[in-house]
Amino acid sequence: MKDTRCTIRLILGDQLNKSIATLKDADPASDIILMTEVIEEVTYVKHHKLKIAFLFSAMRHFAKSLIEDGFDVAYTKLDDPLNKGSFIDEIQRAIGLYDAEKIVVTSPGEYRLLENFETWEKLFGVPVIILEDDRFLCSTPNFLNWANSRNNLRMDAFYQYMRKEHNILLEAGKPIGGKWSFDAENREKPDPSLSTPNPKSFVPDEITNDVIELVRRHCHDHFGCLNNFNLAVERSQALEVLKAFIDERLPSFGRFQDAMIENEPFMYHSLISLYLNCGLLTPLEIIRAAEDALHECAAPLNSVEGFIRQILGWREFIRGVYWLNMPQYKELNYFGANKALPSFYWTGETKMKCMAQAVKQTRKYGYAHHIQRLMVLGNFALLTGIAPQAVNDWFLTVYTDAYEWVELPNVSGMALFADGGVFATKPYAASGAYINRMSNYCKTCHYKVAEKTGSDACPFNYLYWHFIKRNRPLLEENIRMKMPYRTLDKMSAEKLDAIDLDSKLFLSKLT
Ligand code: FAD
Ligand code: DLZ
Ligand code: SF4
């Protein structure tokens, strides 16, 4: 117990960085750092077992390192008998225990928690200082200003703005290579003979083994596999993952950014999102590392620009869209989709090779790359009309990098167009032809991608046209949808009937 009344500084599980606003003016002599494993966060969706084990181990390692720096850390483990199970109850307990005069916290990543934190001051009668979240390169007020100065929200315009703001990949104020985006050079077809580097892996230490056991005991009914845990759990290890990516994967990242190969879950992707999202890595250090690789001629421009675009562009943009549009964004359902989620999203037991591959690797690793999430798992949910709430819950549950601020706009905005086009210009709906072009899945699939209708036809083929047809009133005025409607109008009545029949049969068997 401190001699005088103290300040409690709360660090959340996704704020594990010593440069976080909460710690900026922290005083080891008078402050208590509070960290708490709470069942409410573990179960508000039943996160993948790997995510919980990873995050708790990372939290415990972070707490240990703060103690080594001289801080007084009050850390509550999940199975501590005194643990009250939620942030609000743990804060109340800590205020009593330490006679706190003030609470300091960095604004949380999710709206539901911000709403909750904003009630504390009145409830507990002590000042609660909620600091601006400084884990991002674009603050929410800054994003709001940028958005207010524009007629529409487009990622490419935001990305150019961010490149200039932070002086990234610029030469005399102009984009290096003469173009802002090398997107067209990020779509090479997969080459199944590629041998991709193994991801960096780490042997669990005692702290990690303890949390693995804890998760086995408390989360046995959660999704996912916990065997062979090999993730980084502290900053020094996350930096090793980053270095391995820059050295081994970044050179080919650009070419194969959109490609999918059977039994190749990681391709040349960076596998850093879970570390970045919980604070073990920061966006600027990642961007600078990629930029250095370009200047040292260790990676080509299409890779470096393509990678930086994801972090400086998409990630910051998506987060801005979230805070700009919450809380109503969560309720949007442009197509009125209302189907239940099919059980194979949990089991992977389906004859569709693309879906089976994406779900099974998700269960094993808590990971699927962007195109698998968007053009396989998301596309299928869009075409079949699964309710956005069910799809969002699934995406939030199954990935080790999932937090609502990033999951929700990606799912409701990008994959499902449930927001009616807040930032996407059209739905990312696609038939089997796209998946066939960007993967080798179709070669060994039960279904035939070349067949458009009939019992052997790829379901994505007829479902695509069924989606286009049934949503005509909502989409045909969209200038970017003119082409599919022209094609639809040229189809024979016989073909349209077959599409209808196959789709209805498929959808009726779905759940
Ligand atoms: P890489 O392909 O190596 O990309 C590098 C980094 O760029 C990523 O680590 C990530 O931080 C960032 N990034 C890339 N695309 C996006 C994007 N669209 N939005 C935000 N950041 C991006 N990402 C999450 O971090 N959490 C999620 O819950 C999440 N849900 C998604 C759901 C759907 C339907 C879709 C289409 C995308 C989702 N993404 C999510 C974005 C993207 O799929 C993941 O960031 C990426 O697959 C993580 O793997 P990686 O680290 O190997 O990424
Ligand atoms: C995701 C998560 C989980 C599973 N558990 C905890 C926890 O017990 N304690 C904690 O501080 N944070 C946890 N988190 C991360 C929070 O859910 C995250 O801070 C919010 O979702 C805001 O982004
Ligand atoms: Fe997926 Fe269709 Fe290809 Fe099978 S044929 S892998 S269902 S796109």
CSV table of C-alpha atoms in Angstrom, one decimal, residues 51-243:
chain,number,residue,atom,x,y,z
A,51,LYS,CA,-6.0,-15.7,-28.9
A,52,ILE,CA,-6.7,-15.9,-25.2
A,53,ALA,CA,-3.5,-17.8,-24.4
A,54,PHE,CA,-1.4,-15.4,-26.5
A,55,LEU,CA,-2.9,-12.3,-25.0
A,56,PHE,CA,-2.7,-13.5,-21.4
A,57,SER,CA,0.9,-14.6,-21.8
A,58,ALA,CA,1.7,-11.2,-23.5
A,59,MET,CA,0.0,-9.4,-20.7
A,60,ARG,CA,1.9,-11.3,-18.0
A,61,HIS,CA,5.2,-10.8,-19.8
A,62,PHE,CA,4.4,-7.1,-20.1
A,63,ALA,CA,3.6,-6.8,-16.4
A,64,LYS,CA,6.8,-8.6,-15.5
A,65,SER,CA,8.8,-6.1,-17.6
A,66,LEU,CA,7.0,-3.1,-15.9
A,67,ILE,CA,7.9,-4.6,-12.5
A,68,GLU,CA,11.5,-4.8,-13.7
A,69,ASP,CA,11.3,-1.1,-14.6
A,70,GLY,CA,10.3,-0.4,-10.9
A,71,PHE,CA,6.6,-0.1,-11.3
A,72,ASP,CA,4.1,-1.4,-8.8
A,73,VAL,CA,1.8,-3.6,-10.9
A,74,ALA,CA,-1.4,-5.0,-9.5
A,75,TYR,CA,-2.1,-8.0,-11.8
A,76,THR,CA,-5.2,-10.1,-11.4
A,77,LYS,CA,-5.1,-13.6,-12.9
A,78,LEU,CA,-8.3,-15.1,-14.3
A,79,ASP,CA,-8.5,-17.7,-11.6
A,80,ASP,CA,-7.7,-15.4,-8.7
A,81,PRO,CA,-10.5,-16.0,-6.2
A,82,LEU,CA,-10.8,-12.3,-5.6
A,83,ASN,CA,-11.1,-11.5,-9.3
A,84,LYS,CA,-14.5,-9.8,-9.9
A,85,GLY,CA,-14.6,-10.7,-13.6
A,86,SER,CA,-15.2,-7.4,-15.4
A,87,PHE,CA,-13.2,-4.1,-15.8
A,88,ILE,CA,-15.8,-2.1,-13.9
A,89,ASP,CA,-15.8,-4.4,-10.9
A,90,GLU,CA,-12.1,-4.8,-10.9
A,91,ILE,CA,-11.6,-1.0,-11.0
A,92,GLN,CA,-14.0,-0.6,-8.1
A,93,ARG,CA,-12.1,-3.2,-6.1
A,94,ALA,CA,-8.8,-1.5,-6.9
A,95,ILE,CA,-10.1,2.0,-5.8
A,96,GLY,CA,-11.0,0.6,-2.4
A,97,LEU,CA,-7.8,-1.5,-2.1
A,98,TYR,CA,-5.4,1.3,-3.0
A,99,ASP,CA,-7.4,4.4,-1.8
A,100,ALA,CA,-7.1,5.8,-5.4
A,101,GLU,CA,-7.6,9.5,-6.0
A,102,LYS,CA,-7.6,9.2,-9.8
A,103,ILE,CA,-7.9,6.6,-12.7
A,104,VAL,CA,-6.0,7.0,-15.9
A,105,VAL,CA,-6.6,4.9,-19.0
A,106,THR,CA,-6.0,5.2,-22.7
A,107,SER,CA,-9.2,5.2,-24.7
A,108,PRO,CA,-10.1,1.6,-25.5
A,109,GLY,CA,-10.2,0.1,-29.1
A,110,GLU,CA,-13.9,-0.8,-28.8
A,111,TYR,CA,-16.9,1.4,-28.5
A,112,ARG,CA,-18.7,-0.8,-26.0
A,113,LEU,CA,-15.8,-0.3,-23.5
A,114,LEU,CA,-15.5,3.4,-24.1
A,115,GLU,CA,-19.2,3.8,-23.2
A,116,ASN,CA,-18.6,1.7,-20.1
A,117,PHE,CA,-15.5,3.7,-19.0
A,118,GLU,CA,-17.4,7.0,-19.4
A,119,THR,CA,-19.7,6.0,-16.6
A,120,TRP,CA,-17.0,5.4,-14.1
A,121,GLU,CA,-16.3,8.9,-12.9
A,122,LYS,CA,-19.9,9.4,-11.8
A,123,LEU,CA,-20.2,5.9,-10.4
A,124,PHE,CA,-17.0,5.9,-8.3
A,125,GLY,CA,-16.7,9.6,-7.5
A,126,VAL,CA,-13.0,9.8,-8.6
A,127,PRO,CA,-11.7,11.6,-11.7
A,128,VAL,CA,-11.3,9.2,-14.6
A,129,ILE,CA,-8.9,10.5,-17.3
A,130,ILE,CA,-9.5,8.8,-20.6
A,131,LEU,CA,-6.5,9.7,-22.8
A,132,GLU,CA,-6.5,9.8,-26.7
A,133,ASP,CA,-5.5,6.4,-28.1
A,134,ASP,CA,-2.0,7.0,-29.4
A,135,ARG,CA,-1.4,3.5,-30.9
A,136,PHE,CA,-2.3,4.8,-34.3
A,137,LEU,CA,-0.8,7.2,-36.7
A,138,CYS,CA,-4.0,9.0,-37.4
A,139,SER,CA,-5.9,10.1,-34.3
A,140,THR,CA,-9.7,10.0,-34.3
A,141,PRO,CA,-10.1,13.8,-34.3
A,142,ASN,CA,-7.6,14.0,-37.2
A,143,PHE,CA,-9.6,11.3,-39.2
A,144,LEU,CA,-12.8,13.2,-38.5
A,145,ASN,CA,-11.2,16.4,-39.9
A,146,TRP,CA,-10.0,14.6,-43.0
A,147,ALA,CA,-13.4,12.9,-43.5
A,148,ASN,CA,-15.2,16.2,-43.1
A,149,SER,CA,-13.2,17.8,-45.8
A,150,ARG,CA,-14.3,15.2,-48.4
A,151,ASN,CA,-17.4,14.2,-50.3
A,152,ASN,CA,-16.7,10.5,-49.9
A,153,LEU,CA,-14.6,8.1,-47.8
A,154,ARG,CA,-12.0,6.5,-50.1
A,155,MET,CA,-9.0,4.6,-48.9
A,156,ASP,CA,-6.7,5.6,-51.7
A,157,ALA,CA,-7.2,9.4,-51.0
A,158,PHE,CA,-6.7,8.8,-47.3
A,159,TYR,CA,-3.5,6.8,-48.0
A,160,GLN,CA,-2.1,9.6,-50.2
A,161,TYR,CA,-2.9,12.0,-47.4
A,162,MET,CA,-1.1,9.8,-44.8
A,163,ARG,CA,1.9,9.3,-47.1
A,164,LYS,CA,2.4,13.0,-47.2
A,165,GLU,CA,1.6,13.6,-43.6
A,166,HIS,CA,4.2,11.1,-42.4
A,167,ASN,CA,6.7,11.6,-45.3
A,168,ILE,CA,6.6,7.9,-46.3
A,169,LEU,CA,7.9,6.6,-49.6
A,170,LEU,CA,8.3,10.1,-51.0
A,171,GLU,CA,11.0,11.7,-53.1
A,172,ALA,CA,11.0,15.5,-53.3
A,173,GLY,CA,7.3,15.4,-52.2
A,174,LYS,CA,6.4,12.9,-55.0
A,175,PRO,CA,5.6,9.2,-54.6
A,176,ILE,CA,8.7,7.0,-55.1
A,177,GLY,CA,8.3,5.2,-58.5
A,178,GLY,CA,6.0,7.8,-59.8
A,179,LYS,CA,2.7,6.2,-58.6
A,180,TRP,CA,1.0,6.1,-55.3
A,181,SER,CA,-0.1,2.5,-55.6
A,182,PHE,CA,1.4,-0.6,-57.3
A,183,ASP,CA,-1.8,-2.5,-56.7
A,184,ALA,CA,-1.8,-3.9,-60.3
A,185,GLU,CA,1.5,-5.6,-59.5
A,186,ASN,CA,0.1,-7.3,-56.4
A,187,ARG,CA,-2.1,-9.8,-58.1
A,188,GLU,CA,0.1,-12.5,-59.6
A,189,LYS,CA,-1.4,-15.9,-60.0
A,190,PRO,CA,-0.3,-18.6,-57.5
A,191,ASP,CA,2.6,-20.8,-58.3
A,192,PRO,CA,2.1,-24.1,-56.5
A,193,SER,CA,5.8,-24.9,-56.8
A,194,LEU,CA,6.7,-22.0,-54.6
A,195,SER,CA,8.3,-22.9,-51.3
A,196,THR,CA,7.3,-20.3,-48.7
A,197,PRO,CA,9.5,-19.7,-45.6
A,198,ASN,CA,8.3,-21.2,-42.3
A,199,PRO,CA,6.9,-18.7,-39.9
A,200,LYS,CA,9.1,-17.8,-37.0
A,201,SER,CA,8.2,-19.8,-34.0
A,202,PHE,CA,9.0,-19.7,-30.2
A,203,VAL,CA,9.1,-22.4,-27.5
A,204,PRO,CA,6.6,-21.6,-24.8
A,205,ASP,CA,8.2,-20.6,-21.5
A,206,GLU,CA,6.8,-21.2,-18.0
A,207,ILE,CA,4.5,-18.2,-18.2
A,208,THR,CA,3.0,-19.3,-21.5
A,209,ASN,CA,2.6,-22.9,-20.3
A,210,ASP,CA,0.7,-21.7,-17.3
A,211,VAL,CA,-1.8,-19.7,-19.4
A,212,ILE,CA,-2.1,-22.6,-21.8
A,213,GLU,CA,-3.3,-24.7,-18.9
A,214,LEU,CA,-5.6,-21.9,-17.7
A,215,VAL,CA,-7.2,-21.7,-21.1
A,216,ARG,CA,-7.6,-25.5,-21.3
A,217,ARG,CA,-9.4,-25.4,-18.0
A,218,HIS,CA,-11.6,-22.3,-18.5
A,219,CYS,CA,-12.2,-22.2,-22.3
A,220,HIS,CA,-12.6,-25.9,-23.3
A,221,ASP,CA,-15.8,-25.0,-25.2
A,222,HIS,CA,-14.1,-22.2,-27.2
A,223,PHE,CA,-13.3,-22.5,-30.9
A,224,GLY,CA,-9.9,-23.5,-32.1
A,225,CYS,CA,-6.9,-25.7,-31.4
A,226,LEU,CA,-4.3,-24.9,-28.7
A,227,ASN,CA,-1.7,-27.5,-29.6
A,228,ASN,CA,1.7,-26.5,-30.7
A,229,PHE,CA,1.5,-22.9,-29.4
A,230,ASN,CA,4.5,-21.1,-30.9
A,231,LEU,CA,3.6,-17.4,-31.0
A,232,ALA,CA,5.8,-14.5,-29.8
A,233,VAL,CA,4.6,-13.2,-26.4
A,234,GLU,CA,6.9,-10.3,-25.7
A,235,ARG,CA,8.2,-7.3,-27.7
A,236,SER,CA,11.7,-8.7,-28.4
A,237,GLN,CA,10.1,-11.8,-30.0
A,238,ALA,CA,7.6,-9.8,-32.0
A,239,LEU,CA,10.6,-7.7,-33.3
A,240,GLU,CA,12.1,-11.0,-34.4
A,241,VAL,CA,8.9,-11.9,-36.3
A,242,LEU,CA,9.1,-8.5,-38.0
A,243,LYS,CA,12.8,-9.0,-38.9
